[in-house]
Short mmCIF file of C-alpha atoms in Angstrom, two decimals:
data_model
loop_
_atom_site.label_atom_id
_atom_site.label_comp_id
_atom_site.label_asym_id
_atom_site.label_seq_id
_atom_site.Cartn_x
_atom_site.Cartn_y
_atom_site.Cartn_z
CA MET B 1 26.35 1.16 -10.41
CA PHE B 2 22.67 1.76 -10.61
CA LYS B 3 21.29 3.74 -13.52
CA LYS B 4 19.35 6.89 -12.82
CA LYS B 5 15.57 6.86 -12.12
CA GLU B 6 13.73 10.17 -12.49
CA CYS B 7 11.38 9.33 -9.59
CA VAL B 8 11.32 6.68 -6.82
CA ALA B 9 7.93 5.93 -5.04
CA MET B 10 8.11 5.25 -1.23
CA LEU B 11 4.99 3.41 0.01
CA LEU B 12 4.45 3.80 3.82
CA ALA B 13 2.79 0.32 4.70
CA GLY B 14 3.79 -0.09 8.35
CA GLY B 15 0.71 1.15 10.15
CA GLN B 16 -0.91 -0.85 12.87
CA GLY B 17 -4.42 0.01 11.80
CA SER B 18 -5.77 -0.08 15.43
CA ARG B 19 -9.18 1.38 14.40
CA LEU B 20 -9.80 -1.78 12.36
CA TYR B 21 -9.61 -3.69 15.60
CA ALA B 22 -9.86 -7.60 15.02
CA LEU B 23 -9.11 -7.23 11.30
CA THR B 24 -5.55 -6.10 12.05
CA ASP B 25 -4.78 -8.42 14.91
CA LYS B 26 -2.51 -10.55 12.64
CA THR B 27 -2.33 -8.37 9.53
CA ALA B 28 -0.94 -5.04 8.71
CA LYS B 29 -3.62 -2.62 7.49
CA PRO B 30 -2.29 -2.51 3.86
CA ALA B 31 -2.59 -6.28 3.68
CA VAL B 32 -6.35 -6.37 4.69
CA THR B 33 -8.55 -7.93 2.06
CA PHE B 34 -10.68 -5.64 -0.03
CA GLY B 35 -13.33 -6.10 -2.65
CA GLY B 36 -13.25 -9.98 -2.63
CA LYS B 37 -9.90 -10.55 -4.53
CA TYR B 38 -7.62 -7.62 -3.50
CA ARG B 39 -5.66 -6.33 -0.73
CA ILE B 40 -5.70 -2.69 0.19
CA ILE B 41 -2.08 -2.18 -0.90
CA ASP B 42 -2.91 -3.37 -4.50
CA PHE B 43 -4.32 0.14 -5.27
CA PRO B 44 -1.19 2.30 -4.71
CA LEU B 45 0.95 -0.49 -6.25
CA SER B 46 -1.28 -0.65 -9.32
CA ASN B 47 -1.39 3.10 -9.49
CA CYS B 48 2.46 3.11 -9.60
CA VAL B 49 2.50 0.58 -12.42
CA ASN B 50 -0.22 2.39 -14.41
CA SER B 51 1.55 5.69 -14.00
CA GLY B 52 4.81 4.26 -15.38
CA LEU B 53 6.73 4.09 -12.03
CA ASP B 54 8.77 0.94 -11.82
CA THR B 55 10.80 1.55 -8.68
CA VAL B 56 8.78 1.26 -5.41
CA GLY B 57 10.16 0.89 -1.84
CA VAL B 58 7.56 -0.58 0.55
CA LEU B 59 8.22 0.47 4.18
CA THR B 60 6.79 -2.22 6.54
CA GLN B 61 6.89 -2.54 10.31
CA TYR B 62 3.82 -3.84 12.07
CA GLN B 63 2.84 -7.53 11.50
CA PRO B 64 4.82 -7.72 8.16
CA LEU B 65 4.55 -11.45 7.50
CA VAL B 66 1.42 -11.45 5.43
CA LEU B 67 2.20 -8.35 3.58
CA ASN B 68 5.71 -9.46 2.73
CA GLU B 69 4.55 -12.88 1.50
CA TYR B 70 1.81 -11.15 -0.45
CA ILE B 71 4.15 -8.69 -2.32
CA GLY B 72 6.78 -11.30 -2.87
CA THR B 73 8.86 -10.51 -5.89
CA GLY B 74 6.38 -8.07 -7.32
CA LEU B 75 5.32 -10.30 -10.20
CA PRO B 76 1.58 -9.63 -10.21
CA TRP B 77 2.25 -5.85 -10.59
CA ASP B 78 5.06 -6.30 -13.18
CA LEU B 79 7.54 -5.17 -10.51
CA ASP B 80 9.80 -8.27 -10.42
CA ARG B 81 12.84 -6.49 -11.83
CA ASN B 82 16.51 -6.81 -11.21
CA TYR B 83 16.91 -3.03 -11.57
CA GLY B 84 14.26 -1.16 -9.74
CA GLY B 85 10.99 -3.09 -9.19
CA VAL B 86 9.46 -3.39 -5.65
CA LYS B 87 11.54 -3.76 -2.60
CA ILE B 88 10.50 -4.39 1.01
CA LEU B 89 12.26 -1.99 3.40
CA PRO B 90 11.77 -2.93 7.06
CA PRO B 91 13.53 -1.30 9.99
CA TYR B 92 17.09 -2.58 10.19
CA GLN B 93 20.20 -2.47 12.41
CA GLY B 94 23.08 -0.28 11.31
CA LYS B 95 26.53 0.53 12.80
CA ASP B 96 24.74 2.98 15.24
CA GLY B 97 22.22 0.36 16.35
CA ALA B 98 18.67 -0.55 15.46
CA ASP B 99 15.51 1.59 15.71
CA TRP B 100 11.83 1.30 14.85
CA TYR B 101 10.38 3.83 12.43
CA LYS B 102 9.37 6.66 14.76
CA GLY B 103 7.10 8.42 12.31
CA THR B 104 6.36 8.75 8.58
CA ALA B 105 9.23 11.20 8.07
CA ASN B 106 11.71 9.09 10.03
CA ALA B 107 10.71 6.05 7.94
CA ILE B 108 11.83 7.82 4.83
CA TYR B 109 14.94 9.29 6.63
CA GLN B 110 16.05 5.67 7.43
CA ASN B 111 15.84 4.70 3.82
CA MET B 112 17.45 7.64 2.18
CA GLN B 113 20.12 5.23 0.85
CA PHE B 114 17.57 3.38 -1.14
CA ILE B 115 16.57 6.63 -2.87
CA GLU B 116 20.20 7.58 -3.39
CA ARG B 117 21.09 4.46 -5.21
CA TYR B 118 18.81 5.37 -8.02
CA ASP B 119 19.99 9.00 -8.11
CA ALA B 120 16.24 10.00 -8.30
CA GLU B 121 15.34 13.66 -8.94
CA TYR B 122 11.93 13.27 -7.41
CA VAL B 123 10.43 11.21 -4.58
CA LEU B 124 6.80 10.21 -4.51
CA ILE B 125 5.54 9.41 -0.94
CA LEU B 126 2.33 7.26 -0.64
CA SER B 127 0.25 5.71 2.04
CA GLY B 128 -0.58 2.06 1.85
CA ASP B 129 -4.19 2.26 3.22
CA HIS B 130 -6.17 4.32 0.78
CA ILE B 131 -8.57 2.98 -2.07
CA TYR B 132 -8.34 5.12 -5.18
CA HIS B 133 -7.27 5.31 -8.88
CA MET B 134 -4.74 8.08 -9.55
CA ASP B 135 -2.23 8.76 -12.31
CA TYR B 136 0.86 9.87 -10.39
CA ALA B 137 2.61 10.79 -13.57
CA LYS B 138 0.33 13.76 -13.94
CA MET B 139 1.06 14.95 -10.48
CA ILE B 140 4.87 14.62 -10.98
CA ASP B 141 4.57 16.53 -14.17
CA HIS B 142 2.72 19.33 -12.37
CA HIS B 143 5.36 19.35 -9.76
CA LYS B 144 8.18 19.68 -12.33
CA LYS B 145 6.34 22.47 -14.19
CA THR B 146 5.72 24.61 -11.12
CA GLY B 147 9.24 24.23 -9.78
CA ALA B 148 7.87 23.36 -6.38
CA ALA B 149 9.96 21.88 -3.52
CA CYS B 150 6.99 19.76 -2.54
CA THR B 151 3.59 19.23 -4.08
CA ILE B 152 0.62 17.77 -2.08
CA ALA B 153 -2.40 16.06 -3.43
CA VAL B 154 -5.54 17.50 -2.12
CA LEU B 155 -9.24 16.50 -2.32
CA ASP B 156 -12.08 18.99 -1.87
CA VAL B 157 -14.21 17.86 1.05
CA THR B 158 -17.24 19.43 2.74
CA LEU B 159 -16.68 22.06 5.41
CA GLU B 160 -18.17 19.62 8.01
CA GLU B 161 -15.53 16.94 7.19
CA ALA B 162 -12.61 19.40 6.92
CA SER B 163 -11.84 19.22 10.68
CA ARG B 164 -10.82 15.51 10.26
CA PHE B 165 -8.05 16.27 7.78
CA GLY B 166 -4.85 18.26 7.32
CA ILE B 167 -6.15 21.25 5.45
CA MET B 168 -4.27 23.30 2.83
CA SER B 169 -5.03 27.01 2.30
CA THR B 170 -3.95 28.09 -1.19
CA HIS B 171 -3.67 31.11 -3.51
CA ASP B 172 -5.50 31.00 -6.84
CA ASP B 173 -2.54 29.41 -8.60
CA GLY B 174 -2.44 26.52 -6.14
CA THR B 175 0.44 27.86 -4.12
CA ILE B 176 0.03 26.67 -0.41
CA TYR B 177 0.39 29.44 2.16
CA LYS B 178 -1.03 27.71 5.28
CA PHE B 179 -1.34 24.16 6.49
CA THR B 180 -3.47 23.37 9.56
CA GLU B 181 -3.72 19.80 11.08
CA LYS B 182 -7.42 19.00 11.90
CA PRO B 183 -8.61 22.53 12.33
CA LYS B 184 -11.64 23.21 14.52
CA ASN B 185 -12.60 26.16 12.36
CA PRO B 186 -11.22 25.38 8.93
CA ASP B 187 -10.76 28.31 6.37
CA SER B 188 -10.45 25.91 3.43
CA THR B 189 -11.87 22.48 2.29
CA LYS B 190 -8.71 21.27 0.51
CA ALA B 191 -7.72 18.17 2.48
CA SER B 192 -4.38 16.52 2.19
CA MET B 193 -4.53 12.94 0.77
CA GLY B 194 -1.20 12.08 2.26
CA ILE B 195 0.47 11.91 -1.18
CA TYR B 196 3.48 14.07 -1.67
CA VAL B 197 5.98 14.67 -4.49
CA PHE B 198 9.34 16.08 -3.24
CA THR B 199 12.28 17.42 -5.07
CA ARG B 200 14.88 14.97 -3.56
CA GLN B 201 17.55 17.34 -2.37
CA LYS B 202 14.87 19.49 -0.65
CA LEU B 203 13.38 16.47 0.99
CA PHE B 204 16.74 15.18 2.22
CA ASP B 205 17.70 18.60 3.65
CA TYR B 206 14.54 18.72 5.89
CA LEU B 207 14.67 15.05 6.82
CA ILE B 208 18.29 15.42 8.04
CA ALA B 209 17.33 18.49 10.03
CA ASP B 210 14.22 16.93 11.46
CA ALA B 211 16.19 13.88 12.58
CA LYS B 212 18.42 16.06 14.65
CA ASP B 213 15.46 17.79 16.43
CA PRO B 214 14.88 15.80 19.68
CA ASP B 215 11.40 17.40 20.06
CA SER B 216 10.10 16.42 16.62
CA ALA B 217 7.47 13.69 16.19
CA ASN B 218 9.32 12.97 12.87
CA ASP B 219 6.07 13.23 10.93
CA PHE B 220 5.33 14.83 7.55
CA GLY B 221 2.03 16.44 8.54
CA LYS B 222 3.22 17.53 12.01
CA ASN B 223 6.73 18.57 11.25
CA ILE B 224 8.17 18.51 7.71
CA ILE B 225 5.34 20.20 5.81
CA PRO B 226 4.91 23.06 8.39
CA THR B 227 8.70 23.54 8.64
CA MET B 228 9.02 23.84 4.93
CA LEU B 229 6.20 26.38 4.75
CA GLY B 230 7.70 28.38 7.51
CA ALA B 231 10.99 28.49 5.68
CA GLY B 232 9.34 29.94 2.60
CA GLU B 233 9.68 26.87 0.39
CA LYS B 234 7.46 26.76 -2.68
CA MET B 235 4.62 24.35 -1.87
CA MET B 236 1.93 23.47 -4.38
CA ALA B 237 -1.45 21.78 -4.13
CA TYR B 238 -2.49 19.22 -6.73
CA SER B 239 -6.25 18.83 -7.01
CA PHE B 240 -7.69 15.31 -7.37
CA GLU B 241 -11.28 14.75 -8.25
CA GLY B 242 -11.77 11.02 -8.44
CA TYR B 243 -12.80 8.40 -5.93
CA TRP B 244 -10.68 8.26 -2.78
CA LYS B 245 -11.36 6.56 0.48
CA ASP B 246 -9.28 6.27 3.65
CA VAL B 247 -10.35 2.81 4.79
CA GLY B 248 -8.87 3.09 8.28
CA THR B 249 -12.11 2.45 10.16
CA ILE B 250 -14.65 -0.33 10.15
CA ASP B 251 -17.34 1.89 8.82
CA SER B 252 -15.21 3.28 5.96
CA LEU B 253 -13.95 -0.26 4.96
CA TRP B 254 -17.48 -1.53 4.80
CA GLU B 255 -18.66 1.46 2.75
CA ALA B 256 -15.80 1.21 0.30
CA ASN B 257 -16.63 -2.38 -0.26
CA MET B 258 -20.28 -1.40 -0.89
CA ASP B 259 -19.09 1.15 -3.30
CA ILE B 260 -18.11 -1.57 -5.84
CA LEU B 261 -21.65 -2.91 -6.04
CA GLY B 262 -24.56 -1.80 -8.23
CA ASP B 263 -25.20 -1.35 -11.97
CA ASP B 264 -23.19 1.85 -11.91
CA PRO B 265 -20.74 1.48 -9.01
CA VAL B 266 -19.14 4.45 -7.39
CA LEU B 267 -15.76 2.57 -7.45
CA LYS B 268 -15.23 0.84 -10.78
CA LEU B 269 -12.92 -2.12 -10.64
CA ASN B 270 -13.59 -3.32 -14.18
CA ASP B 271 -12.00 -0.48 -16.12
CA GLY B 272 -9.56 -2.15 -18.42
CA ARG B 273 -7.72 1.32 -19.04
CA TRP B 274 -6.77 1.27 -15.26
CA ARG B 275 -6.40 -2.23 -14.02
CA VAL B 276 -5.98 -3.12 -10.31
CA PHE B 277 -3.39 -5.88 -10.20
CA SER B 278 -3.30 -8.42 -7.36
CA ARG B 279 -1.86 -11.75 -6.27
CA HIS B 280 -4.55 -14.33 -6.02
CA GLU B 281 -4.78 -18.10 -5.89
CA ASN B 282 -5.88 -20.25 -8.77
CA ALA B 283 -9.24 -21.19 -7.34
CA PRO B 284 -12.01 -23.01 -9.42
CA PRO B 285 -14.94 -21.05 -10.90
CA GLN B 286 -17.74 -20.23 -8.43
CA TYR B 287 -20.69 -22.52 -8.19
CA VAL B 288 -24.26 -21.27 -7.73
CA GLY B 289 -26.66 -23.96 -6.65
CA PRO B 290 -30.27 -24.49 -8.02
CA ASN B 291 -31.83 -22.90 -4.95
CA ALA B 292 -29.38 -20.00 -4.42
CA VAL B 293 -30.62 -16.48 -4.43
CA ILE B 294 -28.02 -13.73 -5.37
CA GLU B 295 -28.91 -10.02 -5.51
CA ASN B 296 -26.46 -7.20 -6.10
CA ALA B 297 -23.37 -9.06 -4.93
CA SER B 298 -19.73 -9.51 -5.94
CA ILE B 299 -18.69 -13.15 -5.88
CA THR B 300 -15.05 -14.12 -6.27
CA GLU B 301 -13.70 -17.40 -7.81
CA GLY B 302 -13.92 -20.46 -5.74
CA CYS B 303 -17.15 -19.60 -3.94
CA GLU B 304 -20.04 -22.04 -3.52
CA ILE B 305 -23.47 -20.38 -3.08
CA LEU B 306 -26.29 -22.57 -2.09
CA GLY B 307 -28.12 -20.16 0.13
CA THR B 308 -29.02 -16.38 -0.09
CA VAL B 309 -26.57 -13.55 -0.73
CA ARG B 310 -27.78 -10.01 -0.97
CA ASN B 311 -25.91 -6.73 -1.30
CA SER B 312 -22.63 -8.24 -0.21
CA VAL B 313 -18.94 -8.85 -1.20
CA LEU B 314 -17.56 -12.34 -1.11
CA GLY B 315 -13.87 -13.18 -1.30
CA GLU B 316 -12.46 -16.35 -2.75
CA ASN B 317 -13.62 -19.87 -1.52
CA VAL B 318 -16.45 -18.57 0.49
CA ARG B 319 -19.27 -21.16 1.05
CA VAL B 320 -22.75 -20.18 1.85
CA MET B 321 -24.75 -23.34 2.61
CA GLU B 322 -28.46 -24.02 1.88
CA GLY B 323 -30.71 -22.05 4.18
CA ALA B 324 -28.02 -19.62 5.16
CA VAL B 325 -28.57 -15.92 4.59
CA VAL B 326 -25.78 -13.28 3.96
CA GLU B 327 -26.82 -9.59 3.57
CA ASP B 328 -25.14 -6.27 3.67
CA ALA B 329 -21.86 -8.03 4.57
CA VAL B 330 -18.26 -8.40 3.56
CA LEU B 331 -16.76 -11.87 3.71
CA MET B 332 -12.97 -11.79 3.15
CA GLY B 333 -12.21 -15.28 2.00
CA ASP B 334 -12.16 -19.04 2.91
CA CYS B 335 -15.16 -18.69 5.16
CA ILE B 336 -18.05 -21.08 5.66
CA VAL B 337 -21.63 -19.98 6.55
CA HIS B 338 -23.37 -23.19 7.53
CA GLU B 339 -27.01 -24.19 7.18
CA GLY B 340 -29.54 -21.79 8.86
CA ALA B 341 -26.84 -19.21 9.78
CA HIS B 342 -27.57 -15.52 9.32
CA VAL B 343 -24.97 -12.83 8.70
CA SER B 344 -26.16 -9.23 8.37
CA TYR B 345 -24.38 -5.85 8.36
CA ALA B 346 -20.98 -7.44 9.15
CA ILE B 347 -17.46 -7.81 8.15
CA ILE B 348 -16.06 -11.32 8.35
CA ASP B 349 -12.32 -11.93 8.17
CA ARG B 350 -10.56 -14.82 6.54
CA ASP B 351 -10.88 -18.45 7.70
CA VAL B 352 -14.00 -17.86 9.77
CA ARG B 353 -16.58 -20.65 10.39
CA ILE B 354 -20.08 -19.66 11.27
CA CYS B 355 -21.88 -22.70 12.37
CA ARG B 356 -25.41 -24.05 11.91
CA GLY B 357 -28.05 -21.70 13.14
CA ALA B 358 -25.54 -19.03 14.34
CA SER B 359 -26.37 -15.33 13.98
CA VAL B 360 -23.92 -12.56 13.31
CA GLY B 361 -25.22 -8.93 13.38
CA LYS B 362 -28.65 -7.59 12.69
CA PRO B 363 -30.40 -6.15 9.57
CA ARG B 364 -28.85 -2.85 8.81
CA ALA B 365 -31.92 -0.70 9.52
CA ALA B 366 -32.15 -2.03 13.03
CA ALA B 367 -28.43 -2.37 13.82
CA LYS B 368 -26.39 -0.19 16.28
CA GLY B 369 -23.19 -0.86 14.20
CA ILE B 370 -21.30 -3.24 12.01
CA ALA B 371 -20.51 -6.59 13.56
CA VAL B 372 -16.87 -7.78 13.10
CA VAL B 373 -15.44 -11.35 13.33
CA GLY B 374 -11.71 -11.68 13.37
CA GLU B 375 -9.55 -14.07 11.37
CA GLY B 376 -9.94 -17.82 12.26
CA PHE B 377 -12.76 -17.29 14.72
CA VAL B 378 -15.42 -19.97 15.06
CA VAL B 379 -19.05 -18.83 15.87
CA GLU B 380 -20.42 -21.83 17.54
CA GLU B 381 -23.76 -23.59 16.64
CA ASN B 382 -26.68 -21.32 17.48
CA GLY B 383 -24.23 -18.75 18.66
CA VAL B 384 -24.92 -14.94 18.55
CA ILE B 385 -22.55 -12.10 17.71
CA ALA B 386 -24.45 -8.91 18.40
CA ASP B 387 -24.76 -5.94 16.12
CA GLY B 388 -21.76 -3.68 16.60
CA GLU B 389 -19.78 -6.45 18.43
CA ILE B 390 -16.29 -7.13 17.40
CA VAL B 391 -14.76 -10.56 18.25
CA SER B 392 -11.53 -12.36 17.68
CA ASP B 393 -9.67 -15.46 18.77
CA LYS B 394 -7.31 -13.10 20.77
CA GLY B 395 -9.76 -12.97 23.58
CA GLY B 396 -13.43 -12.52 22.57
CA ALA B 397 -15.02 -9.04 22.23
CA GLN B 398 -13.01 -6.02 21.71
#
């Protein structure tokens, strides 16, 4: 018999991440490397731990191997527990057959038993592909005090950006009276962050009804939230004012990495009061050679820098050889940039080799877009990857 947990977190981590192209050929989006030593999923997992939540279900589907191995027993996040902790929840075969997760709501529906075993009063639903620091405990407390059936975290965006999000229209007290998915003419700038707190029984009632609807997309934004609003349920907005970035595109992933650089970075990763926990290998200290030039860069352990690195983020065990130049770039780990090679305005996935004299991308001011090189790719000697080009070992340019 499991003891009661007040709140269980359900982390949706099964997305394909198709807009990251080569970076998600072999890896689920939440497992993509970020900031040199982290994976994207480290942020919601760390937020859970820092918020005092010790029971997290991680719902996986697309390319789960790397993500499952990375999370493991949950030790790096202090979630390796016999009771609670982190649990991987893939689609499974039951007595009525097997089925993939059809949508975000269906994924939770298929795992209602996991929530029930802890007799949770509240369910926190998270996305596994956002970069941010957030105290979920404050949001849960707000939900309890208002007596809402559902509370949705919202971020104030510009009117020009609003058409890209699900938009909440609210009364002065934060009560939501209207929800519009990607409106052409938004009447509010309160954008849904895809973070929900539900009172469990209300959630279950609507999930069960939604599962019986053959015309439903089984999605929270498209189905569950509008249905609850239409039924007159009390829905509350919870305003968030900190850093938040959806890193679902090449541009947004590059921008978020750049946000950790500078004397006063937009995204602070060195705040001891709100640590970001991660699983990382025990690599040796980085080595900087006598002729190396490093300006405004984040260099992770295990790196060997003999050439020039400017305005860039380097993951563990990256080697930049003498005469090589890396600028305005993100190198995710275990890469080699050989002598005379040049990498500019680019994202380089893990285990990539850029051979002598090769060129990837163009200087940012002249580039048409960010160059992307997929995991394990070899850029041959004197080879050229054009600005904005995306290549992988699955078949060249994408």
